[in-house]
Coordinates of C-alpha atoms in Angstrom, one line a residue:
Chain S
X1 CA -68.5 -136.0 45.0
X2 CA -67.2 -136.0 48.3
X3 CA -67.0 -132.3 48.4
X4 CA -70.5 -132.1 47.3
X5 CA -71.5 -134.2 50.1
X6 CA -69.9 -132.3 52.6
X7 CA -71.2 -129.0 51.6
X8 CA -74.9 -130.0 51.6
X9 CA -74.1 -131.8 55.0
X10 CA -72.9 -128.2 56.5
X11 CA -75.8 -126.6 54.6
X12 CA -77.9 -129.1 56.2
X13 CA -76.8 -128.3 59.5
X14 CA -77.0 -124.4 59.1
X15 CA -80.5 -124.7 58.1
X16 CA -81.7 -126.8 60.8
X17 CA -79.8 -124.7 63.2
X18 CA -81.7 -121.7 62.0
X19 CA -85.0 -123.0 61.3
X20 CA -84.9 -124.5 65.2
X21 CA -84.3 -121.1 66.4
X22 CA -86.8 -119.8 64.0
X23 CA -89.4 -122.6 65.3
X24 CA -88.7 -121.3 68.6
X25 CA -89.3 -118.0 68.2
X26 CA -92.4 -118.7 65.4
X27 CA -95.5 -116.7 66.8
X28 CA -99.0 -117.4 66.1
X29 CA -99.3 -114.2 64.4
X30 CA -96.7 -115.8 61.8
X31 CA -98.7 -118.7 61.0
X32 CA -102.2 -117.0 60.9
X33 CA -100.4 -114.4 58.5
X34 CA -99.3 -117.3 56.6
X35 CA -102.8 -119.0 56.0
X36 CA -104.4 -115.7 55.3
X37 CA -101.8 -115.2 52.3
X38 CA -102.7 -118.8 51.3
X39 CA -106.2 -118.8 51.5
X40 CA -106.7 -118.2 47.8
X41 CA -104.5 -120.3 46.8
X42 CA -105.6 -123.4 49.3
X43 CA -109.0 -122.8 47.9
X44 CA -107.7 -123.3 44.3
X45 CA -105.8 -126.2 45.4
X46 CA -108.7 -127.8 46.9
X47 CA -111.0 -127.2 44.0
X48 CA -108.4 -127.9 41.3
X49 CA -106.4 -130.8 42.7
X50 CA -107.7 -132.1 46.0
X51 CA -111.8 -132.5 45.4
X52 CA -111.5 -133.8 42.1
X53 CA -109.1 -136.3 43.1
X54 CA -111.2 -137.2 46.2
X55 CA -114.2 -137.1 44.5
X56 CA -112.8 -139.3 41.7
X57 CA -111.7 -141.8 44.0
X58 CA -115.5 -141.8 45.5
X59 CA -117.1 -142.4 42.4
X60 CA -114.8 -145.3 41.3
X61 CA -115.6 -147.0 44.0
X62 CA -119.2 -147.2 42.8
X63 CA -121.3 -149.7 40.9
X64 CA -121.7 -148.5 37.2
X65 CA -125.5 -147.8 36.8
X66 CA -127.1 -149.7 34.1
X67 CA -130.4 -149.5 32.1
X68 CA -131.7 -152.2 34.1
X69 CA -130.5 -151.0 37.5
X70 CA -130.1 -147.3 37.5
X71 CA -129.3 -147.5 41.0
X72 CA -125.7 -147.1 41.7
X73 CA -124.0 -147.7 44.9
X74 CA -121.1 -149.1 46.5
X75 CA -119.0 -151.5 44.1
X76 CA -115.9 -151.9 45.8
X77 CA -113.0 -152.5 43.1
X78 CA -115.9 -153.6 40.6
X79 CA -114.9 -150.8 38.1
X80 CA -111.2 -151.2 38.6
X81 CA -111.7 -154.6 37.1
X82 CA -114.0 -153.3 34.5
X83 CA -111.2 -151.2 33.3
X84 CA -108.1 -153.7 33.3
X85 CA -110.2 -156.1 31.8
X86 CA -111.3 -153.8 28.8
X87 CA -110.1 -155.3 25.4
X88 CA -108.5 -151.6 25.0
X89 CA -106.8 -151.3 28.7
X90 CA -103.5 -153.0 27.7
X91 CA -103.0 -152.0 24.2
X92 CA -103.3 -148.1 25.1
X93 CA -100.2 -148.6 27.2
X94 CA -98.4 -150.7 24.5
X95 CA -99.1 -147.6 22.3
X96 CA -97.6 -145.1 24.8
X97 CA -94.5 -147.4 25.2
X98 CA -94.3 -147.7 21.4
X99 CA -93.9 -143.7 21.5
X100 CA -91.8 -143.3 24.6
X101 CA -89.3 -145.9 22.5
X102 CA -89.0 -143.9 19.6
X103 CA -89.3 -140.4 21.2
X104 CA -87.5 -140.2 24.1
X105 CA -84.2 -141.1 22.8
X106 CA -84.7 -138.7 19.8
X107 CA -86.0 -136.2 22.3
X108 CA -83.4 -136.3 24.9
X109 CA -80.3 -136.4 22.5
X110 CA -81.9 -133.4 20.6
X111 CA -82.0 -131.7 23.8
X112 CA -79.0 -132.3 25.2
X113 CA -77.0 -132.3 21.7
X114 CA -78.3 -128.9 20.8
X115 CA -78.2 -127.4 24.6
X116 CA -74.2 -128.5 24.3
X117 CA -74.1 -127.1 20.5
X118 CA -75.4 -123.5 21.6
X119 CA -73.4 -123.4 25.0
X120 CA -70.2 -123.9 23.0
X121 CA -71.3 -121.1 20.9
X122 CA -71.3 -117.2 21.7
X123 CA -72.8 -113.9 21.1
X124 CA -75.4 -113.2 18.8
X125 CA -75.3 -116.8 16.8
X126 CA -76.0 -118.8 20.2
X127 CA -78.9 -116.3 21.2
X128 CA -80.4 -116.4 17.8
X129 CA -80.4 -120.3 17.0
X130 CA -81.6 -120.6 20.8
X131 CA -84.3 -118.6 19.7
X132 CA -85.1 -120.5 16.6
X133 CA -85.3 -123.5 18.3
X134 CA -87.7 -122.2 20.8
X135 CA -90.1 -120.4 18.2
X136 CA -91.9 -123.9 17.5
X137 CA -92.4 -124.1 21.0
X138 CA -95.0 -121.2 20.8
X139 CA -97.0 -123.2 18.6
X140 CA -98.2 -125.3 21.2
X141 CA -101.1 -127.7 21.3
X142 CA -103.9 -127.0 18.6
X143 CA -101.6 -124.8 16.7
X144 CA -98.9 -127.4 16.4
X145 CA -101.3 -130.2 15.1
X146 CA -102.9 -127.6 12.3
X147 CA -99.3 -127.5 11.5
X148 CA -98.3 -130.7 11.0
X149 CA -102.0 -131.4 9.3
X150 CA -100.0 -129.4 6.6
X151 CA -96.7 -131.2 7.2
X152 CA -98.7 -134.4 6.8
X153 CA -100.4 -133.7 3.4
X154 CA -99.0 -136.1 1.3
X155 CA -99.2 -133.5 -1.4
X156 CA -98.6 -129.9 -0.3
X157 CA -96.5 -130.8 2.5
X158 CA -92.2 -129.5 2.2
X159 CA -92.0 -133.0 3.4
X160 CA -94.3 -134.7 0.8
X161 CA -91.5 -136.3 -0.9
X162 CA -91.1 -138.4 2.3
X163 CA -94.6 -139.4 2.5
X164 CA -94.3 -140.4 -1.5
X165 CA -91.4 -142.6 -0.3
X166 CA -93.6 -144.6 1.6
X167 CA -96.3 -144.8 -0.8
X168 CA -98.8 -142.9 1.0
X169 CA -101.0 -140.3 -0.9
X170 CA -103.6 -139.6 1.2
X171 CA -103.7 -138.4 5.0
X172 CA -105.6 -142.1 5.5
X173 CA -102.3 -143.7 4.0
X174 CA -99.9 -141.5 5.9
X175 CA -101.8 -141.5 9.5
X176 CA -101.7 -145.7 9.8
X177 CA -101.2 -147.4 13.3
X178 CA -97.5 -148.4 12.3
X179 CA -96.9 -144.8 11.3
X180 CA -98.3 -143.2 14.7
X181 CA -95.3 -143.4 16.9
X182 CA -93.2 -141.3 14.1
X183 CA -95.8 -139.1 13.6
X184 CA -96.1 -138.0 17.4
X185 CA -92.7 -138.3 17.9
X186 CA -92.0 -135.7 15.1
X187 CA -94.8 -133.2 16.7
X188 CA -93.9 -133.6 20.1
X189 CA -90.0 -133.0 19.4
X190 CA -90.9 -130.0 17.1
X191 CA -92.9 -128.6 19.8
X192 CA -90.8 -129.7 22.8
X193 CA -87.1 -129.4 22.0
X194 CA -86.7 -125.5 22.5
X195 CA -88.1 -125.2 25.5
X196 CA -86.4 -127.9 26.9
X197 CA -82.8 -126.5 25.5
X198 CA -83.4 -123.7 27.5
X199 CA -83.9 -125.5 30.8
X200 CA -81.0 -127.6 29.9
X201 CA -79.0 -124.7 29.2
X202 CA -80.0 -123.1 32.4
X203 CA -77.8 -126.0 33.9
X204 CA -75.1 -125.3 31.6
X205 CA -74.7 -121.6 32.6
X206 CA -74.9 -122.6 36.2
X207 CA -71.6 -124.3 35.7
X208 CA -69.0 -122.2 37.2
X209 CA -66.1 -120.5 34.9
X210 CA -63.4 -122.2 36.8
X211 CA -64.1 -125.7 36.0
X212 CA -64.5 -124.9 32.3
X213 CA -61.3 -123.1 32.2
X214 CA -59.3 -125.7 34.6
X215 CA -60.5 -128.3 31.9
X216 CA -59.3 -126.4 29.1
X217 CA -55.8 -125.6 30.7
X218 CA -55.4 -129.6 31.2
X219 CA -55.6 -129.5 27.4
X220 CA -59.0 -130.9 26.8
X221 CA -60.7 -130.0 23.6
X222 CA -64.2 -128.7 23.0
X223 CA -65.6 -132.0 22.4
X224 CA -64.0 -133.8 25.6
X225 CA -64.8 -130.6 27.2
X226 CA -68.9 -131.2 26.5
X227 CA -68.6 -135.1 26.9
X228 CA -66.4 -135.8 30.3
X229 CA -67.1 -132.0 32.0
X230 CA -70.4 -130.4 30.9
X231 CA -72.2 -133.7 30.3
X232 CA -72.0 -135.1 33.9
X233 CA -72.7 -131.8 35.4
X234 CA -76.1 -131.3 33.8
X235 CA -77.2 -134.9 34.5
X236 CA -79.7 -133.6 37.2
X237 CA -81.4 -131.5 34.0
X238 CA -81.2 -134.7 31.9
X239 CA -82.6 -136.9 34.2
X240 CA -85.2 -133.9 35.1
X241 CA -86.4 -133.8 31.6
X242 CA -86.5 -137.4 30.8
X243 CA -88.6 -138.2 33.4
X244 CA -91.0 -135.2 32.8
X245 CA -91.2 -136.5 29.1
X246 CA -92.1 -139.7 30.1
X247 CA -94.9 -138.5 32.7
X248 CA -95.9 -136.5 29.7
X249 CA -96.0 -139.5 27.6
X250 CA -98.4 -140.9 29.6
X251 CA -101.0 -138.2 29.6
X252 CA -100.9 -137.7 25.5
X253 CA -104.4 -136.9 24.3
X254 CA -104.4 -134.1 21.9
X255 CA -102.2 -135.7 19.4
X256 CA -103.8 -139.2 18.6
X257 CA -107.2 -137.7 19.5
X258 CA -107.0 -135.3 16.7
X259 CA -105.1 -137.8 14.4
X260 CA -107.9 -140.2 14.4
X261 CA -110.5 -136.9 13.4
X262 CA -108.3 -136.6 10.1
X263 CA -107.4 -140.2 9.7
X264 CA -110.9 -141.3 8.5
X265 CA -111.2 -144.2 10.6
X266 CA -107.5 -145.8 9.9
X267 CA -106.5 -145.5 13.6
X268 CA -108.8 -146.4 16.5
X269 CA -110.4 -144.3 18.9
X270 CA -109.0 -144.9 22.0
X271 CA -105.3 -145.1 21.3
X272 CA -104.1 -143.7 24.4
X273 CA -104.8 -144.1 28.2
X274 CA -106.7 -141.0 28.3
X275 CA -108.5 -141.2 25.2
X276 CA -110.0 -144.7 27.0
X277 CA -110.8 -142.5 30.1
X278 CA -112.5 -140.0 27.8
X279 CA -114.5 -142.4 26.1
X280 CA -115.5 -144.0 29.4
X281 CA -116.8 -140.7 30.4
X282 CA -118.1 -139.4 27.1
X283 CA -119.4 -142.3 25.1
X284 CA -120.1 -144.8 27.5
X285 CA -121.4 -142.7 30.5
X286 CA -119.5 -145.2 32.6
X287 CA -118.1 -142.8 35.4
X288 CA -117.0 -145.4 37.9
X289 CA -115.0 -146.4 35.3
X290 CA -113.7 -142.9 33.8
X291 CA -113.1 -142.1 37.5
X292 CA -110.9 -145.5 38.1
X293 CA -109.2 -145.2 34.5
X294 CA -108.0 -141.8 35.8
X295 CA -107.0 -142.9 39.5
X296 CA -104.7 -145.3 37.5
X297 CA -103.1 -142.6 35.1
X298 CA -102.7 -140.7 38.7
X299 CA -101.0 -142.7 40.3
X300 CA -98.4 -143.6 37.3
X301 CA -97.5 -140.0 37.0
X302 CA -97.6 -139.2 40.6
X303 CA -95.2 -142.0 41.0
X304 CA -93.0 -140.2 38.5
X305 CA -93.5 -136.9 40.1
X306 CA -92.2 -138.1 43.4
X307 CA -89.0 -139.1 41.8
X308 CA -88.7 -136.1 39.8
X309 CA -89.6 -133.8 43.4
X310 CA -87.4 -135.8 46.1
X311 CA -84.7 -137.3 43.6
X312 CA -83.4 -134.6 40.5
X313 CA -82.1 -132.3 43.6
X314 CA -84.0 -129.4 41.7
X315 CA -86.3 -128.6 44.0
X316 CA -86.4 -127.6 47.7
X317 CA -85.6 -124.8 50.2
X318 CA -82.1 -125.3 50.0
X319 CA -81.7 -125.1 46.4
X320 CA -83.9 -121.9 46.4
X321 CA -81.6 -120.6 49.0
X322 CA -78.2 -121.5 46.5
X323 CA -80.0 -119.8 44.1
X324 CA -80.4 -116.9 46.0
X325 CA -76.8 -116.5 47.4
X326 CA -75.5 -116.9 43.5
X327 CA -77.5 -113.8 43.1
Chain L
X1 CA -61.8 -113.1 33.5
X2 CA -60.0 -115.6 31.6
X3 CA -63.1 -117.5 30.3
X4 CA -63.6 -116.0 26.7
X5 CA -59.8 -115.7 26.1
X6 CA -59.7 -119.5 26.7
X7 CA -62.9 -120.6 25.3
X8 CA -62.0 -118.5 22.2
X9 CA -58.7 -120.8 22.0
X10 CA -60.4 -123.6 22.7
X11 CA -63.2 -123.6 20.3
X12 CA -60.9 -122.4 17.9
X13 CA -62.7 -118.8 16.8
X14 CA -59.7 -117.5 15.6
X15 CA -58.9 -120.1 12.5
X16 CA -61.6 -122.5 11.2
X17 CA -61.6 -126.0 12.4
X18 CA -63.3 -128.5 11.1
X19 CA -64.8 -129.2 14.8
X20 CA -65.8 -125.5 14.5
X21 CA -67.4 -125.7 11.0
X22 CA -69.4 -128.9 11.7
X23 CA -70.9 -127.7 15.0
X24 CA -72.2 -124.5 12.7
X25 CA -73.4 -127.0 10.0
X26 CA -75.4 -128.9 12.7
X27 CA -76.8 -125.8 14.1
X28 CA -77.6 -124.0 11.0
X29 CA -79.3 -127.1 9.6
X30 CA -81.5 -127.7 12.5
X31 CA -82.4 -124.1 12.4
X32 CA -83.5 -124.3 8.7
X33 CA -85.5 -127.5 9.5
X34 CA -87.6 -125.4 12.2
X35 CA -88.1 -122.5 10.3
X36 CA -89.3 -123.9 6.9
X37 CA -92.1 -125.3 8.1
X38 CA -93.4 -122.2 9.9
X39 CA -92.7 -120.1 6.8
X40 CA -94.6 -122.7 4.6
X41 CA -97.3 -122.8 7.3
X42 CA -97.6 -118.9 7.3
X43 CA -97.3 -118.5 3.8
X44 CA -100.4 -121.4 3.4
X45 CA -102.5 -118.9 5.1
X46 CA -102.3 -116.4 2.5
X47 CA -102.6 -119.0 -0.2
X48 CA -106.2 -120.5 -2.0
X49 CA -107.4 -123.7 -2.5
X50 CA -107.3 -123.1 -6.3
X51 CA -103.8 -122.3 -5.7
X52 CA -102.8 -125.3 -3.9
X53 CA -104.5 -127.5 -6.2
X54 CA -102.9 -125.8 -9.4
X55 CA -99.2 -126.7 -7.9
X56 CA -98.0 -123.9 -9.5
X57 CA -97.4 -121.8 -5.9
X58 CA -93.6 -121.9 -6.1
X59 CA -91.2 -122.9 -3.3
X60 CA -93.3 -123.3 0.0
X61 CA -96.1 -121.8 -2.1
X62 CA -94.7 -118.2 -1.6
X63 CA -95.6 -117.1 -5.2
X64 CA -99.2 -118.0 -4.1
X65 CA -99.8 -115.7 -1.3
X66 CA -102.2 -112.7 -1.8
X67 CA -104.1 -110.4 0.6
X68 CA -107.4 -111.2 -1.3
X69 CA -106.8 -115.1 -0.3
X70 CA -106.7 -113.9 3.2
X71 CA -109.5 -111.7 3.0
X72 CA -111.6 -114.5 1.3
X73 CA -110.4 -117.0 3.8
X74 CA -111.4 -114.9 6.6
X75 CA -115.0 -114.4 5.0
X76 CA -115.3 -118.4 5.5
X77 CA -114.0 -118.9 8.8
X78 CA -116.0 -115.9 10.3
X79 CA -119.3 -117.2 8.1
X80 CA -119.0 -120.5 10.0
X81 CA -121.8 -120.9 12.5
X82 CA -125.5 -121.2 12.7
X83 CA -127.1 -118.3 10.8
X84 CA -124.7 -115.7 9.5
X85 CA -121.8 -117.7 11.3
X86 CA -119.7 -115.6 13.6
X87 CA -118.6 -118.4 16.1
X88 CA -114.9 -118.2 15.8
X89 CA -114.8 -114.3 17.0
X90 CA -117.1 -115.6 19.7
X91 CA -114.7 -118.6 20.5
X92 CA -111.7 -116.1 20.4
X93 CA -113.8 -113.8 23.2
X94 CA -114.1 -117.0 25.1
X95 CA -110.6 -117.6 25.2
X96 CA -109.6 -114.4 25.9
X97 CA -112.2 -114.6 29.2
X98 CA -110.9 -117.6 30.5
X99 CA -107.1 -117.3 29.7
X100 CA -107.2 -113.5 31.3
X101 CA -109.6 -114.4 34.0
X102 CA -107.5 -117.4 35.1
X103 CA -104.3 -115.5 34.9
X104 CA -105.6 -112.9 37.0
X105 CA -107.3 -115.6 39.6
X106 CA -103.9 -117.1 39.5
X107 CA -101.9 -113.9 40.1
X108 CA -104.0 -113.1 43.0
X109 CA -103.3 -116.7 44.4
X110 CA -99.9 -117.4 43.6
X111 CA -98.1 -114.3 44.7
X112 CA -99.3 -114.2 48.4
X113 CA -98.9 -118.0 48.3
X114 CA -94.9 -117.7 46.8
X115 CA -94.4 -115.2 49.5
X116 CA -95.7 -117.2 52.6
X117 CA -93.7 -120.4 51.2
X118 CA -90.7 -118.5 51.0
X119 CA -90.6 -116.0 54.0
X120 CA -93.0 -117.4 56.4
X121 CA -92.5 -120.5 59.0
X122 CA -95.5 -122.1 59.8
X123 CA -96.8 -125.8 60.3
X124 CA -97.5 -127.8 57.3
X125 CA -95.2 -125.4 55.4
X126 CA -93.3 -128.3 53.8
X127 CA -95.9 -130.9 53.3
X128 CA -97.9 -128.0 51.3
X129 CA -94.8 -127.0 49.5
X130 CA -94.1 -130.9 48.5
X131 CA -97.7 -131.1 47.3
X132 CA -97.6 -128.1 44.7
X133 CA -94.0 -129.3 43.4
X134 CA -95.9 -132.6 42.9
X135 CA -98.9 -130.9 41.0
X136 CA -96.4 -128.7 39.2
X137 CA -94.4 -131.6 37.7
X138 CA -97.3 -133.7 37.1
X139 CA -99.2 -133.4 33.4
X140 CA -102.5 -131.3 34.4
X141 CA -104.4 -133.4 31.7
X142 CA -104.5 -136.2 34.3
X143 CA -106.8 -134.3 36.4
X144 CA -109.3 -133.6 33.8
X145 CA -111.6 -136.5 34.0
X146 CA -112.0 -135.7 37.8
X147 CA -112.6 -132.4 37.1
X148 CA -115.5 -132.9 34.7
X149 CA -116.9 -135.0 37.4
X150 CA -116.9 -132.6 40.0
X151 CA -118.1 -129.7 37.6
X152 CA -120.9 -132.2 36.2
X153 CA -121.7 -132.7 40.2
X154 CA -122.3 -128.9 40.5
X155 CA -124.6 -128.7 37.3
X156 CA -121.9 -126.3 35.6
X157 CA -120.7 -127.9 32.5
X158 CA -120.7 -125.9 29.1
X159 CA -120.3 -122.5 31.3
X160 CA -117.0 -120.7 31.1
X161 CA -116.4 -120.1 35.1
X162 CA -115.6 -123.1 35.8
X163 CA -113.3 -123.4 32.9
X164 CA -111.4 -120.2 34.3
X165 CA -111.7 -121.1 38.4
X166 CA -109.8 -124.5 37.7
X167 CA -107.1 -122.6 35.5
X168 CA -106.5 -120.5 38.3
X169 CA -104.7 -123.3 40.0
X170 CA -101.3 -122.8 38.5
X171 CA -98.8 -124.5 40.7
X172 CA -96.2 -123.6 38.8
X173 CA -96.9 -120.0 38.9
X174 CA -96.7 -120.5 43.1
X175 CA -93.3 -121.8 42.4
X176 CA -92.1 -119.0 40.2
X177 CA -93.6 -116.9 43.2
X178 CA -91.6 -118.7 45.8
X179 CA -88.2 -118.7 43.7
X180 CA -88.5 -114.8 43.1
X181 CA -89.1 -114.1 47.2
X182 CA -86.3 -116.5 48.0
X183 CA -84.0 -114.5 45.4
X184 CA -84.9 -110.6 45.6
X185 CA -86.4 -110.3 49.4
X186 CA -84.1 -111.3 52.1
X187 CA -84.5 -112.3 55.4
X188 CA -83.8 -109.2 57.1
X189 CA -86.3 -107.4 55.1
X190 CA -89.1 -109.4 56.8
X191 CA -87.7 -108.9 60.2
X192 CA -86.9 -105.3 59.7
X193 CA -90.6 -105.0 58.9
X194 CA -91.7 -107.0 61.7
X195 CA -89.7 -104.8 64.3
X196 CA -91.4 -102.0 63.0
X197 CA -94.4 -103.8 64.1
X198 CA -95.9 -104.5 60.6
X199 CA -98.1 -107.6 60.8
X200 CA -97.4 -110.2 58.1
X201 CA -100.2 -109.7 55.6
X202 CA -99.4 -105.9 55.6
X203 CA -95.5 -106.8 54.8
X204 CA -96.7 -108.5 52.0
X205 CA -98.8 -105.9 50.6
X206 CA -96.0 -103.3 51.3
X207 CA -92.9 -104.5 50.7
X208 CA -93.3 -107.9 49.0
X209 CA -95.7 -106.7 46.2
X210 CA -93.8 -103.5 45.1
X211 CA -91.0 -105.7 44.7
X212 CA -92.6 -108.3 42.6
X213 CA -92.9 -106.6 39.2
X214 CA -91.0 -109.6 37.5
X215 CA -93.0 -112.0 39.6
X216 CA -96.1 -110.7 38.3
X217 CA -95.1 -110.6 34.7
X218 CA -93.7 -114.1 34.4
X219 CA -96.9 -115.6 36.3
X220 CA -99.1 -113.8 34.2
X221 CA -97.3 -114.7 31.4
X222 CA -96.8 -118.2 31.6
X223 CA -100.4 -118.7 33.2
X224 CA -101.9 -116.8 30.0
X225 CA -100.3 -119.5 27.6
X226 CA -101.0 -122.2 29.3
X227 CA -104.5 -121.4 29.2
X228 CA -104.9 -120.3 25.8
X229 CA -103.0 -123.3 24.5
X230 CA -105.1 -125.5 26.9
X231 CA -107.0 -128.1 24.8
X232 CA -108.3 -131.1 26.9
X233 CA -109.9 -129.2 29.7
X234 CA -112.3 -127.0 27.3
X235 CA -112.9 -130.3 25.2
X236 CA -114.3 -131.9 28.4
X237 CA -115.8 -128.8 30.3
X238 CA -117.4 -126.7 27.3
X239 CA -117.7 -129.5 24.0
X240 CA -121.3 -129.5 24.9
X241 CA -122.0 -125.9 24.4
X242 CA -121.2 -124.3 21.0
X243 CA -121.3 -120.7 22.2
X244 CA -119.0 -121.4 24.6
X245 CA -116.0 -123.2 23.0
X246 CA -112.9 -121.7 23.4
X247 CA -110.8 -121.5 20.4
X248 CA -108.3 -124.4 20.9
X249 CA -111.5 -126.5 20.7
X250 CA -113.3 -124.4 18.0
X251 CA -110.5 -124.9 16.1
X252 CA -110.9 -128.8 16.5
X253 CA -114.5 -128.2 15.2
X254 CA -113.5 -126.3 11.8
X255 CA -111.2 -129.1 11.2
X256 CA -114.2 -131.7 11.8
X257 CA -115.8 -129.4 9.1
X258 CA -113.3 -129.3 6.6
X259 CA -114.1 -130.9 3.2
X260 CA -110.9 -132.5 3.6
X261 CA -111.6 -134.7 6.5
X262 CA -115.5 -134.8 6.5
X263 CA -117.3 -134.5 3.3
X264 CA -120.6 -135.5 4.8
X265 CA -120.6 -132.6 7.1
X266 CA -118.8 -130.2 5.0
X267 CA -121.6 -130.6 2.3
X268 CA -124.3 -128.9 4.6
X269 CA -122.1 -125.9 5.2
X270 CA -122.0 -122.8 3.2
X271 CA -118.6 -122.1 3.9
X272 CA -115.7 -124.2 2.4
X273 CA -112.7 -124.6 5.1
X274 CA -109.9 -126.1 3.4
X275 CA -106.1 -125.6 4.3
X276 CA -105.3 -122.5 3.5
X277 CA -108.7 -121.1 5.8
X278 CA -107.8 -123.6 8.7
X279 CA -104.2 -122.1 8.6
X280 CA -105.6 -118.7 8.5
X281 CA -107.7 -119.7 11.4
X282 CA -104.8 -121.0 13.4
X283 CA -102.3 -118.3 12.7
X284 CA -105.1 -115.5 14.0
X285 CA -105.5 -117.5 17.0
X286 CA -101.7 -117.0 17.8
X287 CA -101.9 -113.3 17.4
X288 CA -102.8 -113.1 21.1
X289 CA -99.8 -115.3 22.5
X290 CA -97.6 -113.2 20.2
X291 CA -98.9 -110.2 21.5
X292 CA -98.5 -111.7 25.6
X293 CA -94.9 -112.7 24.1
X294 CA -93.6 -109.0 22.9
X295 CA -95.0 -107.5 26.0
X296 CA -93.4 -110.2 28.3
X297 CA -90.3 -110.3 26.5
X298 CA -88.0 -108.0 29.0
X299 CA -89.0 -109.8 31.9
X300 CA -88.7 -113.2 30.2
X301 CA -85.2 -112.6 29.3
X302 CA -84.1 -111.5 32.8
X303 CA -85.9 -114.0 34.3
X304 CA -84.7 -116.7 32.4
X305 CA -83.1 -118.8 35.0
X306 CA -86.2 -118.8 37.0
X307 CA -88.5 -119.6 34.4
X308 CA -86.1 -121.8 32.9
X309 CA -87.2 -124.5 34.9
X310 CA -90.4 -125.7 33.7
X311 CA -91.2 -127.2 30.2

C-alpha cells in the first residue's frame, strides 16, 4: 500500500516537472493547433450536452403555460415544486431502489464470480466461455426486450415452468408491480453481465504474474488466490462497475416503458423517473416540469459520475501514461 | 516463465480436483442458461403461429422451423404500414442513415480531439478532458428530454438529421482516441515533427492519422452499435413522424400492433404480427450489427484492453 503511494508521488513529481517545463515552452501555435483539432468535437459537445443542459435550466425556471394563461415567463423554482409534489415523484424513485436492491448484488456477484472463474481457466475453454457470456450483450435494447417478450410468455417460454409455478397464465399476470424488479433484473443481467465480465477481466489481466506466482509459492490454493489476492486488486474495477450500474439504474427507461406496453395496464405508465420526465414532456406538454425533472436526474447521475471519474483511479493522464509504458 | 507451470499445479489441470470440476460445471451451466434463450428465440423466427399454438414444435420449437414460415412472416412484416406497407424497410434504411451518419461524424470529431487531448498542451485541457470523461460515464438518456427541448425549439422534431448530429456527440470515442494516441504515439514523434517544422494540425494529419487504423475501427464500431440500439433519443425526436422512425422504435410499433398486446389496433390491420413475426423482425434488425461485429472483430480483440473500460 505505502509502496503504491510512493510510486504515485514520484510519478506526480515527474509529471509536474514535465508539465512545468512544457508549460514554459508552450507556444501559441500549440494552443491554436489544439483548438483547431478540437473544433468539430467542441461543436458537438455544445450541441449534444452544454446547450441542452443550459436550455433545460432556463426552461425549468419558467412558468408552465396554462389554457387560461398561455403566457410563460419567469417562474422561479415553481416547476421544481410541481415535480417534487407530483404524486408519482417519490414512487418512481422507490421503484428504482427496489430494482437496485435486487439487481445490483446479483449483477456484481455474477460479474466478479464469472470473471474470476474465467481468469482461473485457460486457453480455448476460457475464451469460448467469455465469448458465450458476451453474446447476449449484442442483443442490446429493443432486441433484448423482444427476446424477453418470448421469455416471459407463460406458454412458449423455455422458463414457462417458472411462470406457471407462480400461477401466471398471461402476460398480464407475469408482469405485475411485484414482479417488475425481478423481470427487469433478469433483462439487465442477461444483457449486461458479459460486457462487464470483459471489463473486470481487463483488470485481472493487469495483475502481474509475479504476484500470483508468489501467492502460489506461499501455498495458496486457487480459491485463496482468487479471494485474497485477485479480488482486492480488482476492487477499483468492481467499484467502477457498481457505480456505473447505479447510474444506469436511475435512467432506466426502455424496460419499464415497453413492459407497460405489453402488460395490458397492470403496471403504471410512470414507473421510472425518466418515464415521469417523458410524461411531463409528451403527455402533459408541461415543458418546465419536464426540464425540472431532467435537471434532478442529471444532478443525481452527475454526482455519481464525479465519484467515478475522480475516485475510481481508472481515469486521467497518469493512468493513460502508465498504460502506454506497459505496452 | 513459471506462470503457466505454477498455475497448472495450482488449479490442478493434471488431475481432476473437486474444485476444478465445480468450476467447469458452474461455467458450463451459466453458458447453457445464456445460450438456450437465444437458440429458442432464433428458432421462434422460423416458426409459425399455428405451430406455436399446437404445442408440437418440440424442444425449444426446433422441430417447427421452416423457411416457408420465415417467408410468410417476412410478408407480414413488410406488409405493415399504410398502403402496401414497406415501413419496415424504410425504418431499417433510416437506422442505417442515422447510425452511419452519426458514426462518421463521431469519427471526424473524435480522432483529432483525442489527439489534441493526448499530445498537445493547452489551457482548459484538463477541464475539457474531465467534462468529456464525465459525459462518457453518465448514461446518455438523462440528456434526452433536454435535447428534445432544444430540437423542438429549432422546429426540427421528426427529422433525421438532428438525430444523427446528436448521436455524433460520442465522448467514449474521444476517450478511445485519447487512449490510443497516448499509448501508440510517442511524445518524441510529435517533437520530431515540430523540429521538422510541421504545424500541429499537419502533424496530426500526416503522422497521427496514418497510425490510427485501430482507433478508427474501434470508434466506428462502438459508435455504430450505440446508434443502432439507441431507443430513447429516436423515441423522443422521431415518434411524431412514422416514416422517419428508426428500427428500434419501429419494432416498438410492431409490438404495439400485435394481436397479442393490442387486439383493437391489430383488428384493423391486414397483417398479423404474432411472436414469430416479431422475432423475425428483431433477428433481421440485428443483421447490420452482426456484420459490423464481424468486420471489426480483429480490431476488437487486439484492442481489448482499451475497449474494455466501457460497458
